[in-house]
Coordinates of C-alpha atoms (C1' of nucleotides) in Angstrom, one line a residue:
Chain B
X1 CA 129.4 135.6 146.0
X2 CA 128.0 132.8 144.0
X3 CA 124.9 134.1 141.8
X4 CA 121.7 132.1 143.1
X5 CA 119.5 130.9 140.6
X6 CA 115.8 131.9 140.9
X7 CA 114.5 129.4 139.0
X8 CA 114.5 126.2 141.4
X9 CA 115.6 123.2 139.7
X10 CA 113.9 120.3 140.9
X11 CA 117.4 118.4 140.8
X12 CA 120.4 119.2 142.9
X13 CA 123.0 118.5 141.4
X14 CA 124.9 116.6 143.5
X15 CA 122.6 115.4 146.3
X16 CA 124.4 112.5 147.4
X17 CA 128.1 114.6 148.6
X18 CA 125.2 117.4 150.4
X19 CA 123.1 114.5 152.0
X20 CA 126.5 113.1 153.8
X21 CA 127.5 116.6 154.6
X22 CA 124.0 117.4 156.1
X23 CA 124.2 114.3 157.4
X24 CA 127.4 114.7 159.4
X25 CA 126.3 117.8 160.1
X26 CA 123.4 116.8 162.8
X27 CA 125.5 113.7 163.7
X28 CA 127.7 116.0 165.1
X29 CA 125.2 118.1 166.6
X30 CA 122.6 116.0 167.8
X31 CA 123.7 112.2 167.1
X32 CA 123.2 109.6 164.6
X33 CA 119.5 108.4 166.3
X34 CA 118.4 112.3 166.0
X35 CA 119.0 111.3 162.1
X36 CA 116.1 112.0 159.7
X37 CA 116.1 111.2 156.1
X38 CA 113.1 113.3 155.9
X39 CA 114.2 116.1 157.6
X40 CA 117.6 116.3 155.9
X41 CA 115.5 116.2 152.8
X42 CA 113.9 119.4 153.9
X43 CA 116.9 121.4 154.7
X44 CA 118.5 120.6 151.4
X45 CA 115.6 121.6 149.5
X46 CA 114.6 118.5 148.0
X47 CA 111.9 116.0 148.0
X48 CA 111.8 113.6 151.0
X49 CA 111.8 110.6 148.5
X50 CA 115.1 111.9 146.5
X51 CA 117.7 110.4 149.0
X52 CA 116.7 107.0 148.4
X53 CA 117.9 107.7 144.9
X54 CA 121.2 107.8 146.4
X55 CA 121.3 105.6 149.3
X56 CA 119.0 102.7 150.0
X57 CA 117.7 103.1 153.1
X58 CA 119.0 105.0 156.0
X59 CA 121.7 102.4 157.1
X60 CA 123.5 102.7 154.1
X61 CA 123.8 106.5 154.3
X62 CA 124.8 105.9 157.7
X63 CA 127.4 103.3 156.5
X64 CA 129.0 105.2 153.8
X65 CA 129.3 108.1 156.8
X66 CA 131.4 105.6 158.9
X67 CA 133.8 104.8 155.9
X68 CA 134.2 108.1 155.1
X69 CA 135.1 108.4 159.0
X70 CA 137.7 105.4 158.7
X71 CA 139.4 107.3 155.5
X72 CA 139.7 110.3 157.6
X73 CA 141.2 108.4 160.5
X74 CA 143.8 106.8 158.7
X75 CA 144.6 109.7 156.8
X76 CA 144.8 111.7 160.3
X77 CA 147.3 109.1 161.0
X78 CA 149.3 108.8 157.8
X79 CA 150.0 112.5 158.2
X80 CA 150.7 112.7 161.8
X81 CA 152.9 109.8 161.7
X82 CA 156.7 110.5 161.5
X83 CA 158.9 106.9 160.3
X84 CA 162.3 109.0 161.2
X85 CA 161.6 108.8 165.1
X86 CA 162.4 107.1 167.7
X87 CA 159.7 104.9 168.9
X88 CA 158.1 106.5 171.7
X89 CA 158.1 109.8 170.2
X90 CA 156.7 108.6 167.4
X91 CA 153.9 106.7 169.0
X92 CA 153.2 109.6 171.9
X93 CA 152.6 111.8 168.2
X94 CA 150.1 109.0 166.5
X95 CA 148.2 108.5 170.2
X96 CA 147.8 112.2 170.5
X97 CA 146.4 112.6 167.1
X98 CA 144.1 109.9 167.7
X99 CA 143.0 111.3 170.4
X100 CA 142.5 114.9 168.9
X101 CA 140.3 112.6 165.9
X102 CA 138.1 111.2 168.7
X103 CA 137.4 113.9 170.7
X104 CA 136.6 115.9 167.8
X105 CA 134.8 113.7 166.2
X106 CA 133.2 111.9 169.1
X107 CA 130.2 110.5 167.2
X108 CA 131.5 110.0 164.3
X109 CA 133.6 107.5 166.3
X110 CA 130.9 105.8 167.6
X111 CA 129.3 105.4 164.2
X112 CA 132.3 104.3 163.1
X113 CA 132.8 101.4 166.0
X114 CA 128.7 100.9 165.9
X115 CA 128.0 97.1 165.8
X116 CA 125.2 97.5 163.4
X117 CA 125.9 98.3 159.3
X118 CA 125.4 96.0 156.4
X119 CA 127.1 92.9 156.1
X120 CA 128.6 94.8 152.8
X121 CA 129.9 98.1 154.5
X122 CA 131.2 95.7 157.9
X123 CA 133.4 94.0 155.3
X124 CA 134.8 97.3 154.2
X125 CA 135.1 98.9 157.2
X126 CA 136.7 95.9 158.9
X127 CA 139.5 96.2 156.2
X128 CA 140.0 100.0 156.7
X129 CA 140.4 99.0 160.3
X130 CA 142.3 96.1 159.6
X131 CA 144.9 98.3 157.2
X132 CA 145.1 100.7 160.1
X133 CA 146.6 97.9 163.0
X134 CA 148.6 96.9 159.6
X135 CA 150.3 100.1 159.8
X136 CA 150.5 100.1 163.6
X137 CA 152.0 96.3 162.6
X138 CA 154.2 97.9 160.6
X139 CA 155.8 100.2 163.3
X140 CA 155.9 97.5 165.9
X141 CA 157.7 95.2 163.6
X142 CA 160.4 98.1 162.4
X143 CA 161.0 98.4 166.0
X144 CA 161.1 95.1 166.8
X145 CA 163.8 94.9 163.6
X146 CA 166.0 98.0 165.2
X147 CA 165.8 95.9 168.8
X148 CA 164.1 98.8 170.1
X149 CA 161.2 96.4 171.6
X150 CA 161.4 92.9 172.4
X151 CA 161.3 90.4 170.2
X152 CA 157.8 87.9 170.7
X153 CA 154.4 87.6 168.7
X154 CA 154.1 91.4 166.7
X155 CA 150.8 90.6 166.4
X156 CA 150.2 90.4 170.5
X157 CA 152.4 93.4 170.9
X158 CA 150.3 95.2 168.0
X159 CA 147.1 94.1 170.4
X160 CA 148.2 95.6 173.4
X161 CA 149.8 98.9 171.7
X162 CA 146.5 99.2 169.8
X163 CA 144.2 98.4 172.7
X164 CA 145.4 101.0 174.8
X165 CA 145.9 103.7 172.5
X166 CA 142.3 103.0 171.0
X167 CA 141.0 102.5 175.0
X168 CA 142.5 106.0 175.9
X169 CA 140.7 107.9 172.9
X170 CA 137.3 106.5 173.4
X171 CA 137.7 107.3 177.2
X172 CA 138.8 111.0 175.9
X173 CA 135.7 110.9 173.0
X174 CA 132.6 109.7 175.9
X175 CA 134.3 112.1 178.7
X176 CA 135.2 108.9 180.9
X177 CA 138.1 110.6 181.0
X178 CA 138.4 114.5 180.6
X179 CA 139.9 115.4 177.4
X180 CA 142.6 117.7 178.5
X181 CA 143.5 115.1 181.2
X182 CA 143.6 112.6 178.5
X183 CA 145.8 114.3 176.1
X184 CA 148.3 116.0 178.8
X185 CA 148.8 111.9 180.2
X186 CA 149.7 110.5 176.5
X187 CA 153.6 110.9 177.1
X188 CA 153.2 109.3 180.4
X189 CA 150.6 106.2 179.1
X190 CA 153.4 105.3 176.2
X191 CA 155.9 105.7 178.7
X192 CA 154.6 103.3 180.4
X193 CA 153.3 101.1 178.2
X194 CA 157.0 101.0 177.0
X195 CA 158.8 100.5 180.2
X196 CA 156.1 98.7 181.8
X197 CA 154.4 98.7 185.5
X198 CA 156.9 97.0 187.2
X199 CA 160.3 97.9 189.0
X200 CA 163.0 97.9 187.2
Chain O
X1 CA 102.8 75.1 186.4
X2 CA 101.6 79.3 187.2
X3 CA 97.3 79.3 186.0
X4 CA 97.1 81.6 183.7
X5 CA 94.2 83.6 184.1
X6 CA 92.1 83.6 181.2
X7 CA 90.3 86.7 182.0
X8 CA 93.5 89.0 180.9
X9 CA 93.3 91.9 182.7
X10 CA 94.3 95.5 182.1
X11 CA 97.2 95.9 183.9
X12 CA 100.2 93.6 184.2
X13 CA 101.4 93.4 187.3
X14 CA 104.8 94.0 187.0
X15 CA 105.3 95.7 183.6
X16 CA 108.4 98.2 184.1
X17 CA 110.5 94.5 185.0
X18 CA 108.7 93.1 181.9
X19 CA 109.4 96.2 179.9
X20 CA 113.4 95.9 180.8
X21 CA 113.5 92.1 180.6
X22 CA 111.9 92.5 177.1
X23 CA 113.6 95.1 175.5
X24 CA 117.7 93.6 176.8
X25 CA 115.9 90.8 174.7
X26 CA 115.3 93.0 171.4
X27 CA 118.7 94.8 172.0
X28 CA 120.5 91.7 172.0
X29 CA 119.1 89.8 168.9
X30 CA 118.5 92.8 166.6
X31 CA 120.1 96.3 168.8
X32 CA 119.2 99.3 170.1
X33 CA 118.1 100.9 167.2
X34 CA 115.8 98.3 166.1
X35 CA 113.8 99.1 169.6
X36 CA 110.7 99.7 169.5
X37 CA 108.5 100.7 172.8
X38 CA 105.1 99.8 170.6
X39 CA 107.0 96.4 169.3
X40 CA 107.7 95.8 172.8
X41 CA 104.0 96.8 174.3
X42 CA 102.7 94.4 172.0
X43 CA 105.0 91.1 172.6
X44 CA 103.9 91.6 176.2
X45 CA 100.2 92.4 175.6
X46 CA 99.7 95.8 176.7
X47 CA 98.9 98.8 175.1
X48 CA 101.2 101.2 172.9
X49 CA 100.5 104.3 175.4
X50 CA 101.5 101.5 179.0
X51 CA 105.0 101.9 178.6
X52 CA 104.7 106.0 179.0
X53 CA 103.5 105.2 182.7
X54 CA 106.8 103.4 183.4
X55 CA 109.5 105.5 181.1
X56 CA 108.7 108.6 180.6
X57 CA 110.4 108.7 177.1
X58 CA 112.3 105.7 174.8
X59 CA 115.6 107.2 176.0
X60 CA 114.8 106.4 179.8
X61 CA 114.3 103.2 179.2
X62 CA 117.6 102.9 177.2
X63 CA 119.1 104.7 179.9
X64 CA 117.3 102.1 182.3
X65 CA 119.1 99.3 180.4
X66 CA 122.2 100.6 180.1
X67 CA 122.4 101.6 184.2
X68 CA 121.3 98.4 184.6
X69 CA 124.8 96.9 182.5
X70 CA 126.6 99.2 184.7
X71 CA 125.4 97.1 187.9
X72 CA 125.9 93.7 186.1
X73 CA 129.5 94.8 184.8
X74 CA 130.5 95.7 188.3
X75 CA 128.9 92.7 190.2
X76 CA 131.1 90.6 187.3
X77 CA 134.3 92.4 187.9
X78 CA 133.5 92.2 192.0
X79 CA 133.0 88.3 191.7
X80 CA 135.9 87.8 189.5
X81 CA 138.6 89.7 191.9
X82 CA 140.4 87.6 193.7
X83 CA 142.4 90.1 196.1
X84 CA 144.7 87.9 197.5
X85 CA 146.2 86.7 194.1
X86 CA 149.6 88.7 193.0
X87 CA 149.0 91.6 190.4
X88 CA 149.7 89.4 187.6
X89 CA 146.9 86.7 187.9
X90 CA 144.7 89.0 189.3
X91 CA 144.2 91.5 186.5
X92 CA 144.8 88.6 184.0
X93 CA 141.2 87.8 186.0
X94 CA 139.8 90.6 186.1
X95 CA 140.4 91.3 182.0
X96 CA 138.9 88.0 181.3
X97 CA 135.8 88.7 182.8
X98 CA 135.2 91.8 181.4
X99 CA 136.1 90.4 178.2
X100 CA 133.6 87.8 178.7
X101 CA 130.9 90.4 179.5
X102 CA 132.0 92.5 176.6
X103 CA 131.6 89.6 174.2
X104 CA 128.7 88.1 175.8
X105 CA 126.7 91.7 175.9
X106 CA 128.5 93.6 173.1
X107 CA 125.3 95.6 172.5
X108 CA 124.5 96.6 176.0
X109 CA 128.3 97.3 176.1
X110 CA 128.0 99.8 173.2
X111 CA 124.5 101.6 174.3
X112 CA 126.6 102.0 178.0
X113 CA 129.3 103.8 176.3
X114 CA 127.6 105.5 174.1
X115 CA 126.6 109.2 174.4
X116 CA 123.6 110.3 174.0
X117 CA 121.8 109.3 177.1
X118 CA 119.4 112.0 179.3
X119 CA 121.8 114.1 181.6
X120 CA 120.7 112.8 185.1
X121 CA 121.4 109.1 183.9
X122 CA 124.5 110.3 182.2
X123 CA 125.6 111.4 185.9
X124 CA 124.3 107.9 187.5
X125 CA 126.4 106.3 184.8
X126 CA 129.4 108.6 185.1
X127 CA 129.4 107.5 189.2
X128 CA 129.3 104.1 188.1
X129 CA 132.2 103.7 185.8
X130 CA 134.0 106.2 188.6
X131 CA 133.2 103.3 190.8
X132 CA 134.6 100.5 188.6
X133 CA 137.9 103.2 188.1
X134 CA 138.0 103.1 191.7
X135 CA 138.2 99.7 192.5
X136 CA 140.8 99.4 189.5
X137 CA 142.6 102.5 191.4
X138 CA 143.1 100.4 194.8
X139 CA 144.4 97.4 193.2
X140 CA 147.4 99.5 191.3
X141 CA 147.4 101.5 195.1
X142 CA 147.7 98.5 196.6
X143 CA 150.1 96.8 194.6
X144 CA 152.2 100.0 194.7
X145 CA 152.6 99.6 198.7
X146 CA 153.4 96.4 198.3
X147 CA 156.0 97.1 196.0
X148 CA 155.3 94.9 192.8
X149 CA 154.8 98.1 190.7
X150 CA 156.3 101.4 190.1
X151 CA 155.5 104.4 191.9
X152 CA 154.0 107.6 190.7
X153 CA 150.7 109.2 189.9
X154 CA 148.6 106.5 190.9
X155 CA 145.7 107.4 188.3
X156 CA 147.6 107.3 185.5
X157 CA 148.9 104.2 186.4
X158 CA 145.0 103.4 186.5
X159 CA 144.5 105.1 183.6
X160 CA 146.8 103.3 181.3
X161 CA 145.8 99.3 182.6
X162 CA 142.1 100.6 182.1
X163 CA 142.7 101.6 178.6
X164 CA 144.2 98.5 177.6
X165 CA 141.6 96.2 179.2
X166 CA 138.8 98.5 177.9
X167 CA 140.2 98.7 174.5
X168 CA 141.0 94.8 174.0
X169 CA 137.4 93.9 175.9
X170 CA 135.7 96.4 172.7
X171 CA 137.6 95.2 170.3
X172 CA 136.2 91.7 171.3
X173 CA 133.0 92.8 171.5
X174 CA 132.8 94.9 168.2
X175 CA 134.9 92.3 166.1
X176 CA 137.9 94.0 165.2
X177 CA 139.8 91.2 167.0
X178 CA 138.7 87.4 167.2
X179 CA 137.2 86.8 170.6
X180 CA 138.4 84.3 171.5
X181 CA 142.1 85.1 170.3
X182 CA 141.4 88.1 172.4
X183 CA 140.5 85.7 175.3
X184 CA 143.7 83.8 174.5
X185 CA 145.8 87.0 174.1
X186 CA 144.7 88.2 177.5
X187 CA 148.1 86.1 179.1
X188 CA 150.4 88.0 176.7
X189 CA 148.5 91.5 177.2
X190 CA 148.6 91.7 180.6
X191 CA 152.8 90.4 180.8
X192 CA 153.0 93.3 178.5
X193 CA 151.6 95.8 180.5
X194 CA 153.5 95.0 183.4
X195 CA 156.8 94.1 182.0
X196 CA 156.9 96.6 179.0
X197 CA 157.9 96.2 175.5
X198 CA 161.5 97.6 176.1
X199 CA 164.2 94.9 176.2
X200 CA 165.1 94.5 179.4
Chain W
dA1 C1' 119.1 109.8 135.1
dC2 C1' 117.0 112.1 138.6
dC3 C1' 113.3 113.7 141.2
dT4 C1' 108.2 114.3 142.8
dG5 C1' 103.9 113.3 145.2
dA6 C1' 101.0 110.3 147.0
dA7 C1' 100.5 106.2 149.6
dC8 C1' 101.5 102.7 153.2
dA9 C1' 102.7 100.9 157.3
dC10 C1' 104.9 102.1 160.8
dC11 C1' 106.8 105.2 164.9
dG12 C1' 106.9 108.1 169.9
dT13 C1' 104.2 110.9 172.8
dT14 C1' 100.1 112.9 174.9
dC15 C1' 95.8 112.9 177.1
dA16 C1' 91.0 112.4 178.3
dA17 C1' 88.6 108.6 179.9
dG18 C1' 87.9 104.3 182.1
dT19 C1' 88.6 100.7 186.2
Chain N
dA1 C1' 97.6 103.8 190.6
dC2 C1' 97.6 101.9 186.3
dC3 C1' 96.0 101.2 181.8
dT4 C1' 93.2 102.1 177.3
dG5 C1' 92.0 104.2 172.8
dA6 C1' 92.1 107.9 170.0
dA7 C1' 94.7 111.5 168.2
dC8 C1' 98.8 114.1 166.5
dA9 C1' 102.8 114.8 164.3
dC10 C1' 106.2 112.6 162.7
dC11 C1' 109.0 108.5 160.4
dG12 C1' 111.3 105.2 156.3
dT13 C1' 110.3 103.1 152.1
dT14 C1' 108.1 102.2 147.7
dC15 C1' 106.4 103.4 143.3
dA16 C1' 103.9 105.3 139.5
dA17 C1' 104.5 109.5 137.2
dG18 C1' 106.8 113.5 135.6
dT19 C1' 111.0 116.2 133.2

DNA sequence: ACCTGAACACCGTTCAAGT
DNA sequence: ACCTGAACACCGTTCAAGT
């Protein structure tokens, strides 16, 4: 039990980490255009003027949300990733927990793939996603180095590994396709992505 | 040359179309969260309270718009099938048109997929990406009784090629890859997902 | 340094009233 | 049937002033 002081401040101590978590909060709950910088205001206790002490207008609080989102992701993936397997193990265990990061975090996601941030945060966010397709680089190219995969263009093969794994988990996160259904089909969607659609 | 009747009326005529026409205009150049239904009432000449008559909230008409993209998406991939081209050629197509679409309506792409949209147009929208599914579904059926691909379940199958053109056609549209070396890649992509990325 | 409170210019939505 | 004009309850953002 943490001893509440009676005597409101009229600071907060550390607004900025309790508006993101607020924040995330009714992103979660009720989407990023339900978002109110007044209204998060309110349920933190605080004065609807005091977040622009910390963010500069609404965008940027929705920006630094989204890059918070992409150091998640990739640390989602650095963890679930395992360098001492086999290929299509490995990459049925990094599709799966993408998936698992999408479908919990649906709208985070979207935020996170959202055309519209500051030219500032776009150029940080397209590095975090660039550094993530360099680790997926990085897998195809060991692969490709093992003769596990076939030799050609990494960067097309990176394309085409990334395109459907990042395809399947925004058809899992918007319910185009049911979640469940989604996750129980990843074996068979590296499978064949692996071995390819036609006869052998 | 249409008169213009200098005597301006009350009403407009035929302000739901003008309503629609306007705001795929706002969405494109500055996005869906720049909208603005009293921005909107005023570029056409109306007043702020005409658009309530037509949309009963912001949301429909957003859900207007994006039903609409449904249509146009599935009269683009209907033109661009060519069903009596082999698999190959055909998707390679099919891929390239929705890329184009993707990257030539990236906004409207992202307010289609995204999720917060009223539940009765969230059901007219599920039935119409079923519908495009579909049609993706009796190509891979088709090309399975003919024999140029694999069996098995045929919606997995679907599944997989959908989350590889979906996934390459938003990364074009969002920036994460160059569009037109997506455009260029789309060759390579779809030899991948037939042939696989095993050595043969 | 950090926050408040008032102010400004906007919103979306509703509703009586007009034609 | 379709639109107006006023009204209501919100917004985001700015800025002098407070501590």
């Amino acid at each position: 039990m943490m001893p509440m002081s009676t005597s409101r401040p009229y600071h907060h101590g550390d607004l900025r980490s309790a508006l993101l978590t607020a924040a995330e909060r009714t992103l979660r709950d009720k989407g990023a255009a339900a978002l109110s910088l007044r209204e998060l205001a309110r349920d933190i206790g605080v004065s609807h003027a005091a977040p622009g002490r910390h963010f500069k207008d609404k965008q940027a609080l929705l920006d630094a949300l989204a890059l918070d989102g992409y150091d998640r992701l990739m640390q989602t993936l650095a963890t679930a990733d395992d360098p001492t397997l086999p290929l299509q193990p490995r990459l049925t265990g990094l599709t799966r927990a993408y998936l698992r990061f999408a479908t919990d975090n649906a709208a985070l996601l979207e935020l996170m793939y959202s055309l519209k941030h500051d030219p500032d945060a776009s150029e940080q966010m397209a590095a975090a996603a660039e550094r993530t397709v360099q680790s997926l680089a990085a897998i195809v190219a060991e692969a490709q180095q093992r003769g596990e995969i076939i030799e050609g263009d990494p960067a097309m093969l990176t394309l085409t590994v990334g395109a459907a794994l990042h395809g399947i988990a925004t058809f899992a996160a918007n319910g185009h396709a049911d979640a469940q259904a989604a996750v129980d089909g990843v074996d068979t969607l590296v499978h064949l992505l692996l071995h390819g659609l036609l006869p052998r």
